[in-house]
Amino acid sequence: MAEKKTLNIAVIAGDGIGPEIVREARKVLDHTAAKYDFALQYTDLLMGGASIDVHGVPLTDETIEKARENGAVLMGSIGGDAATSPWYRLAPNLRPEAGLLKIRKELGLFANLRPAYLYPELSGACPLSNKDGSRSFDLLIVRELTGGLYFGARHTETVNGLRTATDTMTYNEEEIRRIARTAFETARKRRKKVTSVDKANVLDTSRLWRAVVEETAADYPDVELSHMLVDNCAMQLVRNPEQFDVIVTENMFGDILSDEASMITGSIGMLSSASLNETSFGLYEPSHGSAPDIAGKNLANPIATILSAAMMLRYSFDMEEAADCIEKAVQKALRDGYRTADLMGAGENLKRCSCSEMGGVICNYI
Ligand code: NAD
């Protein structure tokens, strides 16, 4: 008899609601594994505040090495309440968030994928919703994560008696080519449209960006490419988000546009994300934080983490069918009226449920 395929997954439950939402994502993965006949091997790792409490630092080198030995990392969220948590009395490089920046850098996670999908069932929560609530869109932002302005040289000096600060933005063609490839490959698994966003009317980095994206497009004749200036893109996201499939852009533009795109879905507890390196390895986590205000109360919405687990199956393990199955189960739970507290709006026949109940409902629909 053939051996079952085994997926090796490092799990960082993290802080706040992290352990609650990761527990539900694991439940859903376990049900999916039973249905599609594969095995799961989890390795629990500490990061963020949970690691500070044990090791005095937010991420140890040993944890990075253990993460590397797996096919992917599934993460909840890290951090606490900055006003009350002792973690925030430490130096900035020892605080929980420093662990996240370090793991991204150490694992070479240069591509951040953030889908913004408005479920028709939740269109009432979308601030752009039509009067009849009929809005629905499905786009994905591919953001360059390890280059550009955030990683360039910077300094503050006094020039002519005035305090003067300088940041620099640098991209080389290889950094652009690899993120462009990620965008085209991702578009092939979707509706085959890429919009490359830049500021090529002003910036040299953007002119190089546009040229290299054009060159890369030659290898993907089946994918339609267009270019858009970032200011126009910010406007188009609000005016007509339906026009987009995959948006690819540099680090800072992506930072801003991905937050804008997530807000137009109206529900922070629904948004998944993936950070990938040049191999199939990735770190998968919800876009939201550790929500210390509701931690330990079984109130959190686990859907963003469950959808992150679906992205993990699709991008790191190439299991399209199993990923689709999880996404459909989430949609069915919403269609049948199940809502965690954050999603409870006006509507008929809505069934309020806890974090663990939502996980259970989604498992039943796998
Ligand atoms: P947050 O996203 O944790 O919470 C913002 C609001 O959204 C809160 O009212 C919270 O209750 C609610 N919320 C968030 N996720 C929810 C969910 N799944 N279900 C229901 N409600 C949810 O943002 P914050 O309060 O600014 O940050 C709290 C902590 O999280 C900070 O320490 C911050 O640094 C950290 N953080 C971590 C990550 C990460 O781990 N990648 C990302 C962002 C913030």
Short mmCIF file of C-alpha atoms and ligand atoms in Angstrom, two decimals:
data_model
loop_
_atom_site.label_atom_id
_atom_site.label_comp_id
_atom_site.label_asym_id
_atom_site.label_seq_id
_atom_site.Cartn_x
_atom_site.Cartn_y
_atom_site.Cartn_z
CA MET A 1 0.00 0.00 0.00
CA ALA A 2 1.33 3.48 -0.90
CA GLU A 3 2.50 5.63 2.03
CA LYS A 4 0.24 8.55 2.90
CA LYS A 5 1.60 11.97 1.99
CA THR A 6 2.67 13.73 5.22
CA LEU A 7 2.63 17.51 5.56
CA ASN A 8 5.18 18.83 8.08
CA ILE A 9 3.88 22.05 9.59
CA ALA A 10 5.50 24.29 12.21
CA VAL A 11 2.81 25.89 14.36
CA ILE A 12 3.29 29.20 16.17
CA ALA A 13 0.12 29.75 18.19
CA GLY A 14 1.51 32.99 19.65
CA ASP A 15 -0.21 35.35 22.04
CA GLY A 16 -3.67 36.74 22.81
CA ILE A 17 -6.31 35.01 20.68
CA GLY A 18 -3.52 33.15 18.79
CA PRO A 19 -3.91 29.80 20.60
CA GLU A 20 -7.74 29.88 20.23
CA ILE A 21 -7.79 30.59 16.49
CA VAL A 22 -4.92 28.20 15.69
CA ARG A 23 -6.72 25.40 17.58
CA GLU A 24 -9.70 25.82 15.21
CA ALA A 25 -7.48 25.95 12.11
CA ARG A 26 -5.82 22.70 13.19
CA LYS A 27 -9.21 21.09 13.74
CA VAL A 28 -10.20 22.04 10.18
CA LEU A 29 -6.87 20.79 8.78
CA ASP A 30 -7.34 17.48 10.61
CA HIS A 31 -10.80 17.03 9.07
CA THR A 32 -9.43 17.93 5.63
CA ALA A 33 -6.59 15.41 6.04
CA ALA A 34 -9.09 12.67 6.91
CA LYS A 35 -11.19 13.49 3.84
CA TYR A 36 -8.28 13.69 1.37
CA ASP A 37 -6.25 10.92 2.99
CA PHE A 38 -3.05 12.72 3.92
CA ALA A 39 -1.23 12.93 7.27
CA LEU A 40 -0.20 15.97 9.31
CA GLN A 41 2.86 16.31 11.49
CA TYR A 42 2.74 19.45 13.66
CA THR A 43 5.73 20.95 15.50
CA ASP A 44 4.74 23.56 18.08
CA LEU A 45 7.11 26.53 18.32
CA LEU A 46 7.26 29.63 20.50
CA MET A 47 7.44 33.18 19.18
CA GLY A 48 6.47 36.65 20.42
CA GLY A 49 5.42 37.17 24.01
CA ALA A 50 5.13 33.42 24.63
CA SER A 51 8.82 33.07 23.71
CA ILE A 52 9.86 36.09 25.82
CA ASP A 53 8.22 34.48 28.86
CA VAL A 54 10.25 31.28 28.39
CA HIS A 55 13.50 32.35 26.69
CA GLY A 56 13.70 36.10 27.34
CA VAL A 57 13.73 36.82 23.57
CA PRO A 58 10.86 36.88 21.03
CA LEU A 59 12.50 34.34 18.69
CA THR A 60 15.44 32.00 19.24
CA ASP A 61 17.81 30.77 16.52
CA GLU A 62 16.78 27.23 17.40
CA THR A 63 13.14 28.09 16.65
CA ILE A 64 14.13 29.46 13.23
CA GLU A 65 16.03 26.26 12.45
CA LYS A 66 13.08 24.10 13.54
CA ALA A 67 10.70 26.19 11.41
CA ARG A 68 13.02 25.72 8.42
CA GLU A 69 12.83 21.93 8.77
CA ASN A 70 9.10 22.03 7.97
CA GLY A 71 7.21 22.60 4.73
CA ALA A 72 5.36 25.64 6.08
CA VAL A 73 4.61 27.66 9.20
CA LEU A 74 1.06 28.25 10.42
CA MET A 75 0.83 31.19 12.79
CA GLY A 76 -1.84 32.74 14.99
CA SER A 77 -0.80 36.19 16.09
CA ILE A 78 1.74 37.72 18.43
CA GLY A 79 1.85 40.70 20.75
CA GLY A 80 -0.09 42.08 23.68
CA ASP A 81 -1.58 45.30 24.97
CA ALA A 82 1.25 47.82 24.70
CA ALA A 83 -0.15 49.89 27.59
CA THR A 84 -0.27 47.08 30.14
CA SER A 85 1.92 44.20 29.01
CA PRO A 86 5.45 43.93 30.53
CA TRP A 87 6.73 42.82 27.08
CA TYR A 88 6.53 46.48 26.00
CA ARG A 89 8.85 47.65 28.79
CA LEU A 90 11.67 45.76 26.99
CA ALA A 91 13.97 47.32 24.36
CA PRO A 92 12.30 47.46 20.90
CA ASN A 93 14.46 44.61 19.54
CA LEU A 94 13.25 42.33 22.36
CA ARG A 95 9.51 43.02 22.00
CA PRO A 96 7.11 40.46 20.48
CA GLU A 97 6.89 42.09 17.01
CA ALA A 98 10.69 41.90 16.57
CA GLY A 99 10.25 38.12 16.34
CA LEU A 100 7.99 38.48 13.31
CA LEU A 101 10.38 40.78 11.44
CA LYS A 102 13.27 38.45 12.24
CA ILE A 103 11.54 35.26 11.06
CA ARG A 104 10.50 36.94 7.78
CA LYS A 105 14.07 38.05 7.16
CA GLU A 106 15.76 34.81 8.24
CA LEU A 107 13.45 32.67 6.12
CA GLY A 108 13.75 35.00 3.09
CA LEU A 109 9.99 35.58 2.89
CA PHE A 110 10.04 38.23 0.15
CA ALA A 111 6.51 37.87 -1.20
CA ASN A 112 3.44 38.76 0.84
CA LEU A 113 0.10 37.60 -0.56
CA ARG A 114 -3.01 39.16 0.91
CA PRO A 115 -6.38 38.31 -0.58
CA ALA A 116 -9.26 40.73 -0.16
CA TYR A 117 -12.43 38.82 -0.84
CA LEU A 118 -15.89 40.10 -0.13
CA TYR A 119 -18.24 37.21 0.55
CA PRO A 120 -21.67 38.02 -0.90
CA GLU A 121 -23.06 36.87 2.49
CA LEU A 122 -21.11 39.67 4.23
CA SER A 123 -21.58 42.40 1.64
CA GLY A 124 -23.58 44.40 4.18
CA ALA A 125 -20.31 44.88 6.14
CA CYS A 126 -18.55 46.41 3.11
CA PRO A 127 -18.43 50.21 3.42
CA LEU A 128 -18.74 50.38 -0.40
CA SER A 129 -21.75 48.12 -0.52
CA ASN A 130 -24.47 48.92 -3.03
CA LYS A 131 -27.87 49.86 -1.64
CA ASP A 132 -29.14 46.37 -2.46
CA GLY A 133 -26.06 44.83 -0.80
CA SER A 134 -25.09 43.07 -4.03
CA ARG A 135 -21.38 43.92 -4.07
CA SER A 136 -18.78 41.19 -4.37
CA PHE A 137 -15.06 41.24 -5.30
CA ASP A 138 -12.07 38.93 -5.13
CA LEU A 139 -8.58 40.39 -5.45
CA LEU A 140 -5.12 39.52 -4.23
CA ILE A 141 -2.27 41.88 -3.43
CA VAL A 142 1.27 40.56 -3.97
CA ARG A 143 3.56 42.87 -2.00
CA GLU A 144 7.37 42.85 -2.13
CA LEU A 145 8.35 42.37 1.51
CA THR A 146 12.12 42.57 1.97
CA GLY A 147 13.31 45.49 -0.19
CA GLY A 148 12.56 49.12 -1.03
CA LEU A 149 12.21 52.08 1.30
CA TYR A 150 11.82 50.07 4.52
CA PHE A 151 15.21 48.40 4.03
CA GLY A 152 17.17 51.26 2.42
CA ALA A 153 19.85 53.40 4.08
CA ARG A 154 18.47 56.22 6.23
CA HIS A 155 19.81 58.98 8.41
CA THR A 156 18.89 62.22 10.12
CA GLU A 157 21.27 65.18 10.09
CA THR A 158 21.29 68.94 10.40
CA VAL A 159 21.57 70.78 7.10
CA ASN A 160 21.80 74.57 7.12
CA GLY A 161 20.59 74.55 10.72
CA LEU A 162 17.49 72.46 9.86
CA ARG A 163 16.86 68.91 11.06
CA THR A 164 16.78 66.89 7.85
CA ALA A 165 15.90 63.21 7.42
CA THR A 166 16.63 60.97 4.41
CA ASP A 167 15.31 57.51 3.49
CA THR A 168 16.38 55.73 0.32
CA MET A 169 14.48 53.35 -1.94
CA THR A 170 16.52 50.84 -3.92
CA TYR A 171 15.45 47.87 -6.04
CA ASN A 172 17.61 45.71 -8.25
CA GLU A 173 16.22 43.86 -11.23
CA GLU A 174 16.44 40.44 -9.58
CA GLU A 175 14.33 41.59 -6.60
CA ILE A 176 11.71 42.86 -9.06
CA ARG A 177 11.85 39.80 -11.31
CA ARG A 178 11.25 37.31 -8.48
CA ILE A 179 8.20 39.14 -7.11
CA ALA A 180 6.86 39.60 -10.66
CA ARG A 181 7.20 35.86 -11.20
CA THR A 182 5.30 35.19 -7.97
CA ALA A 183 2.51 37.47 -9.21
CA PHE A 184 2.27 35.83 -12.65
CA GLU A 185 2.39 32.31 -11.19
CA THR A 186 -0.32 33.24 -8.69
CA ALA A 187 -2.48 34.82 -11.41
CA ARG A 188 -2.28 31.54 -13.34
CA LYS A 189 -4.10 29.87 -10.44
CA ARG A 190 -6.77 32.60 -10.53
CA ARG A 191 -8.32 34.75 -13.30
CA LYS A 192 -5.00 35.36 -15.13
CA LYS A 193 -4.85 39.15 -14.79
CA VAL A 194 -1.96 41.12 -13.23
CA THR A 195 -2.02 44.84 -12.50
CA SER A 196 1.47 46.13 -11.71
CA VAL A 197 1.34 49.24 -9.54
CA ASP A 198 4.13 51.84 -9.49
CA LYS A 199 4.88 55.55 -9.67
CA ALA A 200 6.74 55.42 -12.99
CA ASN A 201 5.89 59.03 -13.85
CA VAL A 202 8.21 60.15 -11.01
CA LEU A 203 10.49 57.44 -9.58
CA ASP A 204 13.46 55.68 -11.18
CA THR A 205 12.81 52.56 -9.08
CA SER A 206 9.31 52.48 -10.58
CA ARG A 207 10.60 52.87 -14.14
CA LEU A 208 12.93 49.90 -13.59
CA TRP A 209 10.05 48.05 -11.92
CA ARG A 210 7.83 48.57 -14.96
CA ALA A 211 10.54 47.51 -17.43
CA VAL A 212 11.39 44.31 -15.52
CA VAL A 213 7.71 43.38 -15.04
CA GLU A 214 7.24 43.82 -18.83
CA GLU A 215 10.25 41.55 -19.53
CA THR A 216 8.97 38.90 -17.10
CA ALA A 217 5.51 39.01 -18.68
CA ALA A 218 7.01 37.56 -21.89
CA ASP A 219 7.25 34.20 -20.06
CA TYR A 220 3.54 34.33 -19.20
CA PRO A 221 1.67 35.01 -22.47
CA ASP A 222 -1.49 33.49 -20.97
CA VAL A 223 -1.63 36.21 -18.27
CA GLU A 224 -2.92 39.70 -19.11
CA LEU A 225 -0.69 42.49 -17.76
CA SER A 226 -1.59 46.14 -17.20
CA HIS A 227 0.14 48.97 -15.30
CA MET A 228 -1.40 51.50 -12.94
CA LEU A 229 0.01 54.45 -11.01
CA VAL A 230 -0.27 53.99 -7.25
CA ASP A 231 -2.40 57.09 -6.65
CA ASN A 232 -4.87 55.93 -9.27
CA CYS A 233 -4.86 52.43 -7.75
CA ALA A 234 -5.75 53.81 -4.31
CA MET A 235 -8.74 55.51 -5.96
CA GLN A 236 -9.74 52.54 -8.14
CA LEU A 237 -9.79 50.21 -5.11
CA VAL A 238 -12.56 52.31 -3.65
CA ARG A 239 -14.29 53.10 -6.95
CA ASN A 240 -14.31 49.67 -8.58
CA PRO A 241 -12.46 46.85 -6.77
CA GLU A 242 -14.15 44.29 -9.05
CA GLN A 243 -11.73 45.24 -11.88
CA PHE A 244 -8.72 43.66 -10.08
CA ASP A 245 -7.46 40.08 -9.95
CA VAL A 246 -3.78 40.19 -8.85
CA ILE A 247 -2.08 43.48 -7.94
CA VAL A 248 1.74 43.37 -7.68
CA THR A 249 3.65 46.23 -6.10
CA GLU A 250 6.70 47.27 -4.09
CA ASN A 251 6.96 47.19 -0.31
CA MET A 252 5.58 50.56 0.84
CA PHE A 253 2.88 50.90 -1.83
CA GLY A 254 1.82 47.34 -0.95
CA ASP A 255 1.75 48.10 2.77
CA ILE A 256 -0.71 50.93 2.22
CA LEU A 257 -2.82 49.38 -0.55
CA SER A 258 -3.22 46.04 1.25
CA ASP A 259 -4.63 47.75 4.34
CA GLU A 260 -6.99 49.74 2.12
CA ALA A 261 -8.05 46.57 0.31
CA SER A 262 -8.66 44.71 3.55
CA MET A 263 -10.78 47.50 5.01
CA ILE A 264 -13.14 47.51 2.03
CA THR A 265 -14.14 43.97 2.92
CA GLY A 266 -15.35 45.41 6.22
CA SER A 267 -14.35 42.49 8.45
CA ILE A 268 -10.88 42.13 9.94
CA GLY A 269 -11.50 38.60 11.25
CA MET A 270 -11.81 37.21 7.69
CA LEU A 271 -8.50 38.13 6.07
CA SER A 272 -5.76 35.58 5.52
CA SER A 273 -2.19 36.10 4.35
CA ALA A 274 0.85 34.20 3.10
CA SER A 275 4.51 35.21 3.09
CA LEU A 276 6.56 33.11 0.67
CA ASN A 277 10.21 32.59 -0.24
CA GLU A 278 11.65 31.35 -3.54
CA THR A 279 10.76 27.73 -2.79
CA SER A 280 7.30 26.55 -1.85
CA PHE A 281 7.97 27.38 1.83
CA GLY A 282 5.69 29.96 3.40
CA LEU A 283 4.42 31.48 6.63
CA TYR A 284 0.64 31.70 6.86
CA GLU A 285 -1.17 33.96 9.31
CA PRO A 286 -4.31 36.06 9.65
CA SER A 287 -3.94 39.75 8.77
CA HIS A 288 -5.22 40.82 12.17
CA GLY A 289 -3.34 41.04 15.47
CA SER A 290 -3.64 39.22 18.78
CA ALA A 291 -6.79 41.09 19.92
CA PRO A 292 -5.84 41.17 23.63
CA ASP A 293 -9.25 42.74 24.40
CA ILE A 294 -11.06 39.47 23.63
CA ALA A 295 -8.30 36.92 24.34
CA GLY A 296 -9.29 33.83 26.31
CA LYS A 297 -13.02 34.49 25.91
CA ASN A 298 -13.73 32.11 23.01
CA LEU A 299 -15.10 35.11 21.08
CA ALA A 300 -12.53 35.49 18.30
CA ASN A 301 -13.35 34.83 14.68
CA PRO A 302 -11.11 31.92 13.57
CA ILE A 303 -11.94 32.26 9.84
CA ALA A 304 -8.86 34.33 8.82
CA THR A 305 -6.61 31.64 10.31
CA ILE A 306 -8.65 28.82 8.76
CA LEU A 307 -8.39 30.55 5.36
CA SER A 308 -4.64 30.99 5.94
CA ALA A 309 -4.45 27.21 6.42
CA ALA A 310 -6.26 26.82 3.07
CA MET A 311 -3.67 29.13 1.44
CA MET A 312 -0.95 26.94 2.98
CA LEU A 313 -2.39 23.82 1.32
CA ARG A 314 -2.62 25.66 -2.02
CA TYR A 315 0.77 27.45 -2.13
CA SER A 316 3.13 25.29 -0.05
CA PHE A 317 1.69 21.82 -0.62
CA ASP A 318 0.03 22.25 -4.04
CA MET A 319 -3.26 20.77 -2.78
CA GLU A 320 -5.72 22.87 -4.71
CA GLU A 321 -8.73 20.63 -4.16
CA ALA A 322 -8.32 20.44 -0.38
CA ALA A 323 -7.81 24.24 -0.22
CA ASP A 324 -11.00 24.80 -2.26
CA CYS A 325 -12.85 22.46 0.07
CA ILE A 326 -11.93 24.56 3.14
CA GLU A 327 -12.91 27.79 1.39
CA LYS A 328 -16.25 26.33 0.34
CA ALA A 329 -16.89 25.10 3.89
CA VAL A 330 -16.30 28.63 5.21
CA GLN A 331 -18.67 30.06 2.64
CA LYS A 332 -21.34 27.48 3.52
CA ALA A 333 -21.05 28.35 7.22
CA LEU A 334 -21.64 32.00 6.36
CA ARG A 335 -24.47 31.19 3.94
CA ASP A 336 -26.19 29.17 6.66
CA GLY A 337 -26.09 32.21 8.93
CA TYR A 338 -23.29 31.28 11.38
CA ARG A 339 -21.55 34.41 12.68
CA THR A 340 -18.96 35.11 15.37
CA ALA A 341 -19.61 38.29 17.38
CA ASP A 342 -17.54 40.53 15.06
CA LEU A 343 -19.70 39.54 12.06
CA MET A 344 -23.08 39.90 13.75
CA GLY A 345 -24.91 42.61 11.85
CA ALA A 346 -28.46 43.15 10.87
CA GLY A 347 -29.90 40.14 9.09
CA GLU A 348 -32.43 37.40 9.45
CA ASN A 349 -31.80 33.96 10.88
CA LEU A 350 -28.24 34.68 11.97
CA LYS A 351 -26.80 32.21 14.48
CA ARG A 352 -24.28 33.73 16.87
CA CYS A 353 -21.45 31.35 17.67
CA SER A 354 -18.21 31.21 19.61
CA CYS A 355 -14.73 30.71 18.17
CA SER A 356 -14.80 26.95 18.81
CA GLU A 357 -18.39 26.60 17.54
CA MET A 358 -17.45 28.33 14.27
CA GLY A 359 -14.49 25.94 13.90
CA GLY A 360 -16.83 22.99 14.56
CA VAL A 361 -19.39 24.15 11.98
CA ILE A 362 -16.68 24.54 9.32
CA CYS A 363 -15.33 21.05 10.16
CA ASN A 364 -18.82 19.61 9.66
CA TYR A 365 -18.94 21.16 6.18
CA ILE A 366 -15.57 19.71 5.08
P1 NAD B 1 -5.86 43.70 16.45
O1 NAD B 1 -5.99 43.30 15.02
O2 NAD B 1 -5.32 42.70 17.36
O3 NAD B 1 -7.29 44.17 17.00
C1 NAD B 1 -8.03 45.27 16.46
C2 NAD B 1 -9.53 45.07 16.79
O4 NAD B 1 -10.04 44.02 16.00
C3 NAD B 1 -9.78 44.67 18.25
O5 NAD B 1 -10.98 45.25 18.69
C4 NAD B 1 -9.94 43.17 18.19
O6 NAD B 1 -10.78 42.63 19.22
C5 NAD B 1 -10.57 42.98 16.82
N1 NAD B 1 -10.17 41.69 16.22
C6 NAD B 1 -8.96 41.38 15.69
N2 NAD B 1 -8.95 40.11 15.28
C7 NAD B 1 -10.16 39.61 15.53
C8 NAD B 1 -10.76 38.33 15.34
N3 NAD B 1 -10.12 37.30 14.78
N4 NAD B 1 -12.04 38.15 15.76
C9 NAD B 1 -12.74 39.16 16.31
N5 NAD B 1 -12.22 40.39 16.52
C10 NAD B 1 -10.95 40.62 16.14
O7 NAD B 1 -4.97 45.02 16.44
P2 NAD B 1 -4.35 45.82 17.67
O8 NAD B 1 -5.32 45.85 18.80
O9 NAD B 1 -3.85 47.08 17.07
O10 NAD B 1 -3.08 44.97 18.09
C11 NAD B 1 -3.06 44.07 19.20
C12 NAD B 1 -1.70 43.38 19.24
O11 NAD B 1 -1.51 42.60 18.05
C13 NAD B 1 -0.51 44.34 19.28
O12 NAD B 1 0.43 43.82 20.15
C14 NAD B 1 0.01 44.34 17.85
O13 NAD B 1 1.38 44.66 17.78
C15 NAD B 1 -0.24 42.91 17.48
N6 NAD B 1 -0.30 42.65 16.02
C16 NAD B 1 0.23 41.48 15.62
C17 NAD B 1 0.16 41.13 14.28
C18 NAD B 1 0.73 39.81 13.86
O14 NAD B 1 0.87 38.92 14.69
N7 NAD B 1 1.06 39.62 12.60
C19 NAD B 1 -0.46 41.98 13.35
C20 NAD B 1 -1.04 43.17 13.82
C21 NAD B 1 -0.96 43.50 15.16
#
